[in-house]
mmCIF file of C-alpha atoms in Angstrom:
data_model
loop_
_atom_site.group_PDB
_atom_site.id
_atom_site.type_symbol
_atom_site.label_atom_id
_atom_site.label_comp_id
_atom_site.label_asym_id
_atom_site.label_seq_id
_atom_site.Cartn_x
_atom_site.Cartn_y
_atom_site.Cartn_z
ATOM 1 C CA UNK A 15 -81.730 -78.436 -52.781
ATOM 2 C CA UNK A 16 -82.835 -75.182 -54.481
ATOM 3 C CA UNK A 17 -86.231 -76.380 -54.390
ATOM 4 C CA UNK A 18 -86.651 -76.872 -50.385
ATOM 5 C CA UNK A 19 -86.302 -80.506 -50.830
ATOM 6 C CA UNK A 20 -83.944 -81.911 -48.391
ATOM 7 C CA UNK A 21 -82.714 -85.202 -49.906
ATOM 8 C CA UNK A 22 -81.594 -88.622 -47.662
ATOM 9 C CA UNK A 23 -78.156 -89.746 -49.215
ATOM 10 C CA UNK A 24 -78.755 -93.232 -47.332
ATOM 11 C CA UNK A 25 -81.728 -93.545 -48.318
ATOM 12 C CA UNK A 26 -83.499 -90.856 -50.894
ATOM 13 C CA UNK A 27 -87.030 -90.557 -51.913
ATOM 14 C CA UNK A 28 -88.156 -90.419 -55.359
ATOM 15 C CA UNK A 29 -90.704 -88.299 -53.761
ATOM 16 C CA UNK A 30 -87.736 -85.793 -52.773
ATOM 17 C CA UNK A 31 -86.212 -85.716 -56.573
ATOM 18 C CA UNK A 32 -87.060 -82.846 -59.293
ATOM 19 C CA UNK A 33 -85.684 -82.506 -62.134
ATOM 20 C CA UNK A 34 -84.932 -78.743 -62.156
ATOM 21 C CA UNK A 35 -82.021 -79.289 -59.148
ATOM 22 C CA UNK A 36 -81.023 -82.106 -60.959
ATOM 23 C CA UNK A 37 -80.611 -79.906 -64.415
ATOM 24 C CA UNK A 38 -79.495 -76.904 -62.164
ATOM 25 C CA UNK A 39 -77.018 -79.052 -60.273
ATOM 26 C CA UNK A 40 -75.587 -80.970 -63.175
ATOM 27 C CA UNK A 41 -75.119 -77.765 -65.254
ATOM 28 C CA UNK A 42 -72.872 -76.491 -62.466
ATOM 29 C CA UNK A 43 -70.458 -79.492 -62.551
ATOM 30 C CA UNK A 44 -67.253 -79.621 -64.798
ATOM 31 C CA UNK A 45 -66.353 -83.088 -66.485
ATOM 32 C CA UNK A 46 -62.542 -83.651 -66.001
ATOM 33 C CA UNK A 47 -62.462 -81.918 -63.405
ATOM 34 C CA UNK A 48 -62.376 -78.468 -65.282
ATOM 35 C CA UNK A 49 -59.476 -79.561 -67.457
ATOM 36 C CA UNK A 50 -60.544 -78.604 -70.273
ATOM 37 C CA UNK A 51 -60.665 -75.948 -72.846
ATOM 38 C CA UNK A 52 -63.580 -73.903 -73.685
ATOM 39 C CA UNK A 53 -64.617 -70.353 -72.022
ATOM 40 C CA UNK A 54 -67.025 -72.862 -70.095
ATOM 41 C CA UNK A 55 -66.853 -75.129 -67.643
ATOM 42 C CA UNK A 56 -67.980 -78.661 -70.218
ATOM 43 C CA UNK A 57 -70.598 -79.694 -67.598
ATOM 44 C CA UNK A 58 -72.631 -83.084 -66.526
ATOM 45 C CA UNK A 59 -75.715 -81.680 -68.339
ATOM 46 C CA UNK A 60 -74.038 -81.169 -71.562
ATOM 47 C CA UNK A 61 -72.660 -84.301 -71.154
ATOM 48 C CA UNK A 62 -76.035 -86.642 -70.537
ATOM 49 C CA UNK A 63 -77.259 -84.462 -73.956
ATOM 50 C CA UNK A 64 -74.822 -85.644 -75.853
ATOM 51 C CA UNK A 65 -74.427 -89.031 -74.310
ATOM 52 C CA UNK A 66 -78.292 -89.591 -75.317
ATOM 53 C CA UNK A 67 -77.906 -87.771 -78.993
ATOM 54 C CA UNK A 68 -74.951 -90.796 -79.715
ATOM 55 C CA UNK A 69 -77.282 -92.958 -77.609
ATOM 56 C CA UNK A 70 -80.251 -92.847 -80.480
ATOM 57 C CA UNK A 71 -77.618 -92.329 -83.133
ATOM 58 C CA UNK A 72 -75.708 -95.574 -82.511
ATOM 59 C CA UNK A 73 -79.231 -97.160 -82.324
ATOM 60 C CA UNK A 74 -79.977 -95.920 -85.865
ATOM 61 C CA UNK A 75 -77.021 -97.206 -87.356
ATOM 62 C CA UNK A 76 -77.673 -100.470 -85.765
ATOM 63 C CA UNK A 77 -81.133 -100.272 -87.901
ATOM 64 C CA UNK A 78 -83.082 -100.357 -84.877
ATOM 65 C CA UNK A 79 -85.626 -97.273 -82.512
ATOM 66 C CA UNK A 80 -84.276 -96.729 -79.379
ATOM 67 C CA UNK A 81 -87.951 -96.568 -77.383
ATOM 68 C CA UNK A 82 -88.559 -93.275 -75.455
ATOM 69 C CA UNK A 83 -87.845 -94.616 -72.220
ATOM 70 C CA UNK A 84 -84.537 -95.771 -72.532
ATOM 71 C CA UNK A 85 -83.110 -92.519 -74.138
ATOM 72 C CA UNK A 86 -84.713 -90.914 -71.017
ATOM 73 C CA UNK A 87 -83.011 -93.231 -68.702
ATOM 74 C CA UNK A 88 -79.443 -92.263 -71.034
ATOM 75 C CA UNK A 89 -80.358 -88.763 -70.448
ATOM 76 C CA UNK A 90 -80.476 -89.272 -66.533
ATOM 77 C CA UNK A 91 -77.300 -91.789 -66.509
ATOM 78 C CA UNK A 92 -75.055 -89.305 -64.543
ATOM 79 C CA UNK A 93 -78.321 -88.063 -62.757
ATOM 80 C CA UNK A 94 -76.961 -88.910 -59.303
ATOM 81 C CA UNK A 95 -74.089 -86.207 -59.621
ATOM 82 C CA UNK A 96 -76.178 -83.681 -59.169
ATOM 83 C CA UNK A 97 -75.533 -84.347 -55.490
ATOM 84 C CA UNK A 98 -72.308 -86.266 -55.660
ATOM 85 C CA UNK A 99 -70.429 -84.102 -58.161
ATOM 86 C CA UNK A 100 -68.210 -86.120 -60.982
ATOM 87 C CA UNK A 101 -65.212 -87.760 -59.840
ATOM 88 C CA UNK A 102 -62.727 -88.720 -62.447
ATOM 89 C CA UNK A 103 -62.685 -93.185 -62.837
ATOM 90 C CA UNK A 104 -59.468 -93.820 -60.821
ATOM 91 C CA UNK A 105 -60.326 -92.136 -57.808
ATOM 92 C CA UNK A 106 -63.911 -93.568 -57.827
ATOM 93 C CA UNK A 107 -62.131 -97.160 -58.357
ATOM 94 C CA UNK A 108 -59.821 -95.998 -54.674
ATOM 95 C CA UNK A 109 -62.680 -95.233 -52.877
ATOM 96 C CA UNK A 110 -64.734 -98.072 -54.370
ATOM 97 C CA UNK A 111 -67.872 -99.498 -52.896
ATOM 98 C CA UNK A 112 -69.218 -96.718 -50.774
ATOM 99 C CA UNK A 113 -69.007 -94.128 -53.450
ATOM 100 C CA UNK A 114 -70.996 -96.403 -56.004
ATOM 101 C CA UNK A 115 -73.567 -97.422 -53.162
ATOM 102 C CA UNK A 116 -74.222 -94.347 -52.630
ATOM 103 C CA UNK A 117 -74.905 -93.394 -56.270
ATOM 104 C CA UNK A 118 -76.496 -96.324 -56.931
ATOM 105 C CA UNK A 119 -79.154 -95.336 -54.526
ATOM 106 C CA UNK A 120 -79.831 -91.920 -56.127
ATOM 107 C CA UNK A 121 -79.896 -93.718 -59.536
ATOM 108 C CA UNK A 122 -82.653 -95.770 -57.688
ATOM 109 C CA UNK A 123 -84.638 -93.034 -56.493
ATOM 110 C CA UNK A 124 -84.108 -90.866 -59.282
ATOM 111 C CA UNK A 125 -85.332 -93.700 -62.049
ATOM 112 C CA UNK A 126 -88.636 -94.253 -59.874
ATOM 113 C CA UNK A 127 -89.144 -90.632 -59.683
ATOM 114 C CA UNK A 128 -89.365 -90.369 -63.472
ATOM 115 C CA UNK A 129 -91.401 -94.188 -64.230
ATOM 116 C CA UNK A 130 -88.087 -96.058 -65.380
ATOM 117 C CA UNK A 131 -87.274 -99.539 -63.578
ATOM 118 C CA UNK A 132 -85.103 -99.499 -60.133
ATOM 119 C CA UNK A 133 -82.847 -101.384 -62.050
ATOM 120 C CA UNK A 134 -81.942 -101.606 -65.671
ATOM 121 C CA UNK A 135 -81.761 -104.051 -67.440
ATOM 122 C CA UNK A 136 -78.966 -105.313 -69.145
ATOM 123 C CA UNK A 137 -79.362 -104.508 -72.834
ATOM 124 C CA UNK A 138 -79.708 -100.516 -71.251
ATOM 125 C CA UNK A 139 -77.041 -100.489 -69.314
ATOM 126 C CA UNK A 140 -74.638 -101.894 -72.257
ATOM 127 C CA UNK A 141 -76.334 -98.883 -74.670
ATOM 128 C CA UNK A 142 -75.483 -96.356 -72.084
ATOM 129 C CA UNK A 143 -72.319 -97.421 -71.268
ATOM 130 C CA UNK A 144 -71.742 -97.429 -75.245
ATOM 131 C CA UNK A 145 -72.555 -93.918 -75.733
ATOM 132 C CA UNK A 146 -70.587 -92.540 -72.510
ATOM 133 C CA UNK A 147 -67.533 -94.098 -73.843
ATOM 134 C CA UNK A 148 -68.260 -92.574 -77.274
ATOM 135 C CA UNK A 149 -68.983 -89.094 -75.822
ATOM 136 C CA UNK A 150 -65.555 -89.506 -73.672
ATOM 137 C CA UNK A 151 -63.558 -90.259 -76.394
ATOM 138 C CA UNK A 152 -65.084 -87.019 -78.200
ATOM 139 C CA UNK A 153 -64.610 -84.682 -75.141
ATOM 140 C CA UNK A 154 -61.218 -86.299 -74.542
ATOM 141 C CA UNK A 155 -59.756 -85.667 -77.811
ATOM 142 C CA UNK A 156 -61.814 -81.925 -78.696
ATOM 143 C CA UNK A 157 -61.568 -80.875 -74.666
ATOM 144 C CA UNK A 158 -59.048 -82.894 -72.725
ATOM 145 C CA UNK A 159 -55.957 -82.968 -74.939
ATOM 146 C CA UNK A 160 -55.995 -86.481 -75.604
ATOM 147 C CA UNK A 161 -54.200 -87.832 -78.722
ATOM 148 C CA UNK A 162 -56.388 -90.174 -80.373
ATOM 149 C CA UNK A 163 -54.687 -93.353 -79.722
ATOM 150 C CA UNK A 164 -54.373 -92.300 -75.906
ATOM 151 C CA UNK A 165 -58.255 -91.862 -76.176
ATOM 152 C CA UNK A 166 -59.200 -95.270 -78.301
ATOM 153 C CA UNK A 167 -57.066 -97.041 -75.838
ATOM 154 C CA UNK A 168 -59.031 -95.565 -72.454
ATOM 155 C CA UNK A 169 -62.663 -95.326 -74.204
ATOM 156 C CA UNK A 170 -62.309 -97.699 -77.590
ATOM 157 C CA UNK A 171 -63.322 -96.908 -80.872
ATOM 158 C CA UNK A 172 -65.000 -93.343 -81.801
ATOM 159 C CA UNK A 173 -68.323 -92.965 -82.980
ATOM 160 C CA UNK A 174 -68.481 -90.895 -85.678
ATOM 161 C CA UNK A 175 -70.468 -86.889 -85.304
ATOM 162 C CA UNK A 176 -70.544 -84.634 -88.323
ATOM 163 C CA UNK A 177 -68.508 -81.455 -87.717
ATOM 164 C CA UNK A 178 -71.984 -79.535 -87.229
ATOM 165 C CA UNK A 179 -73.117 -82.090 -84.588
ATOM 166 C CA UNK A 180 -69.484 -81.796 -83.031
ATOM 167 C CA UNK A 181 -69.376 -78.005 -83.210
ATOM 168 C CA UNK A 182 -73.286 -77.963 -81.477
ATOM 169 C CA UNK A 183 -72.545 -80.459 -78.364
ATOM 170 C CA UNK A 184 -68.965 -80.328 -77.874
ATOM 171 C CA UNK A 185 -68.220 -76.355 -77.440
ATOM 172 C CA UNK A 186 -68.835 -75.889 -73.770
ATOM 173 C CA UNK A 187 -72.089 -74.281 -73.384
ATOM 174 C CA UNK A 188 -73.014 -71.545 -69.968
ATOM 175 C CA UNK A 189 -74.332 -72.915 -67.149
ATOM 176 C CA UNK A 190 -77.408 -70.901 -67.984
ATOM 177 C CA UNK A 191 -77.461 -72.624 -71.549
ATOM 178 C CA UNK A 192 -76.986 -76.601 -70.061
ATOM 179 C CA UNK A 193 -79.592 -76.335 -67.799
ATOM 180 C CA UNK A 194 -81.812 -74.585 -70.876
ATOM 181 C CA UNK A 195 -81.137 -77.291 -72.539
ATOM 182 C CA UNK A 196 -80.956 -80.843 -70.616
ATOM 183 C CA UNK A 197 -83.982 -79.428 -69.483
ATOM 184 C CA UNK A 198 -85.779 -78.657 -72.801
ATOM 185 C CA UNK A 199 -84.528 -82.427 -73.489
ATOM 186 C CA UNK A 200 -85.880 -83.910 -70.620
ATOM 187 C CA UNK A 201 -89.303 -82.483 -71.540
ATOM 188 C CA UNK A 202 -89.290 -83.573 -75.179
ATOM 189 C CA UNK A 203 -88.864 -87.132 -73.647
ATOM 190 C CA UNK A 204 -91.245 -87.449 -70.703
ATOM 191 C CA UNK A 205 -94.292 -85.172 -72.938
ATOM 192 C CA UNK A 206 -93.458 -85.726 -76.641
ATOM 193 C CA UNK A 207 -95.330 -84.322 -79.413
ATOM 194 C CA UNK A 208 -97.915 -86.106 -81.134
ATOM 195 C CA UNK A 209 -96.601 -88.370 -83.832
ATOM 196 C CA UNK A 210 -92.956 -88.047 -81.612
#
């Protein structure tokens, strides 16, 4: 890694995780595979921001606070790309169980690193996997050239953005800029502000 850490894929050490290669990493991989349009590459770290933003809205319209820890563990879902890259679902499902036991450990070692549990629970895991499919559907239809009812049948129904929201998270920022920013997110999760 950037840092000097040298990371085990078999068997990684929180102790050999930091956050900056993860940002630095994830800002430097494309989501569909670069297929989509945008001067920028639409990258991991942009991504897990917006995937945590629909995260914490979806919990508001449900009337509830989604607590601090679990919109950092949304934030760090795709966390284990940073080494692995992003491969699109079918070819994960070909290769199958060595590819997700692999990840599976970094998610491990990456969620101790940063004081969330080894494994998440259930209820998290459902919330997460609610938002990705919401921020797919988005990034399908304003970056991949999906047609809508190609993208509800892959990633179900949308959830909703206002056009400022949409405009913000969904024009592919710089490498420079996702980094800047899942960073800058990261930190407003693991130190919040007083009264945050």
């Amino acid at each position: 890694m950037l840092s000097g850490r040298r990371l085990d894929l078999l068997d990684p050490s929180p102790l050999d995780v930091e956050i900056e290669d993860i940002a630095h990493g994830l800002a430097r991989v494309a989501r569909w595979n670069g297929q989509t349009s945008g001067e920028h590459i639409f990258s991991v770290a942009q991504h897990s921001v917006l995937v945590e933003l629909i995260a914490r809205r979806q919990a508001e319209a449900a009337g509830v606070d989604l607590d601090r820890r679990w919109r950092l563990a949304t934030l760090l879902h795709d966390a284990p790309e940073y080494v692995v890259g992003d491969m699109i679902s079918p070819f994960k499902a070909v290769i199958g169980g060595d590819y997700k036991s692999v990840e599976a450990r970094l998610l491990t070692a990456i969620s101790l690193r940063f004081g969330l549990p080894a494994q998440w629970p259930a209820a998290l895991v459902g919330k997460v996997k609610a938002a990705d499919r919401a921020s797919a559907f988005l990034e399908a239809t304003r970056l991949a050239g999906f047609e809508v009812g190609e993208a509800k049948r892959f990633f179900g129904a949308p959830f909703p953005l206002d056009a400022a929201t949409e405009r913000e998270h969904l024009t592919p920022w710089s490498a420079g800029e996702a980094k800047a920013r899942f960073l800058a997110r990261f930190t407003e999760l693991v130190d919040p502000a007083p009264g945050a």
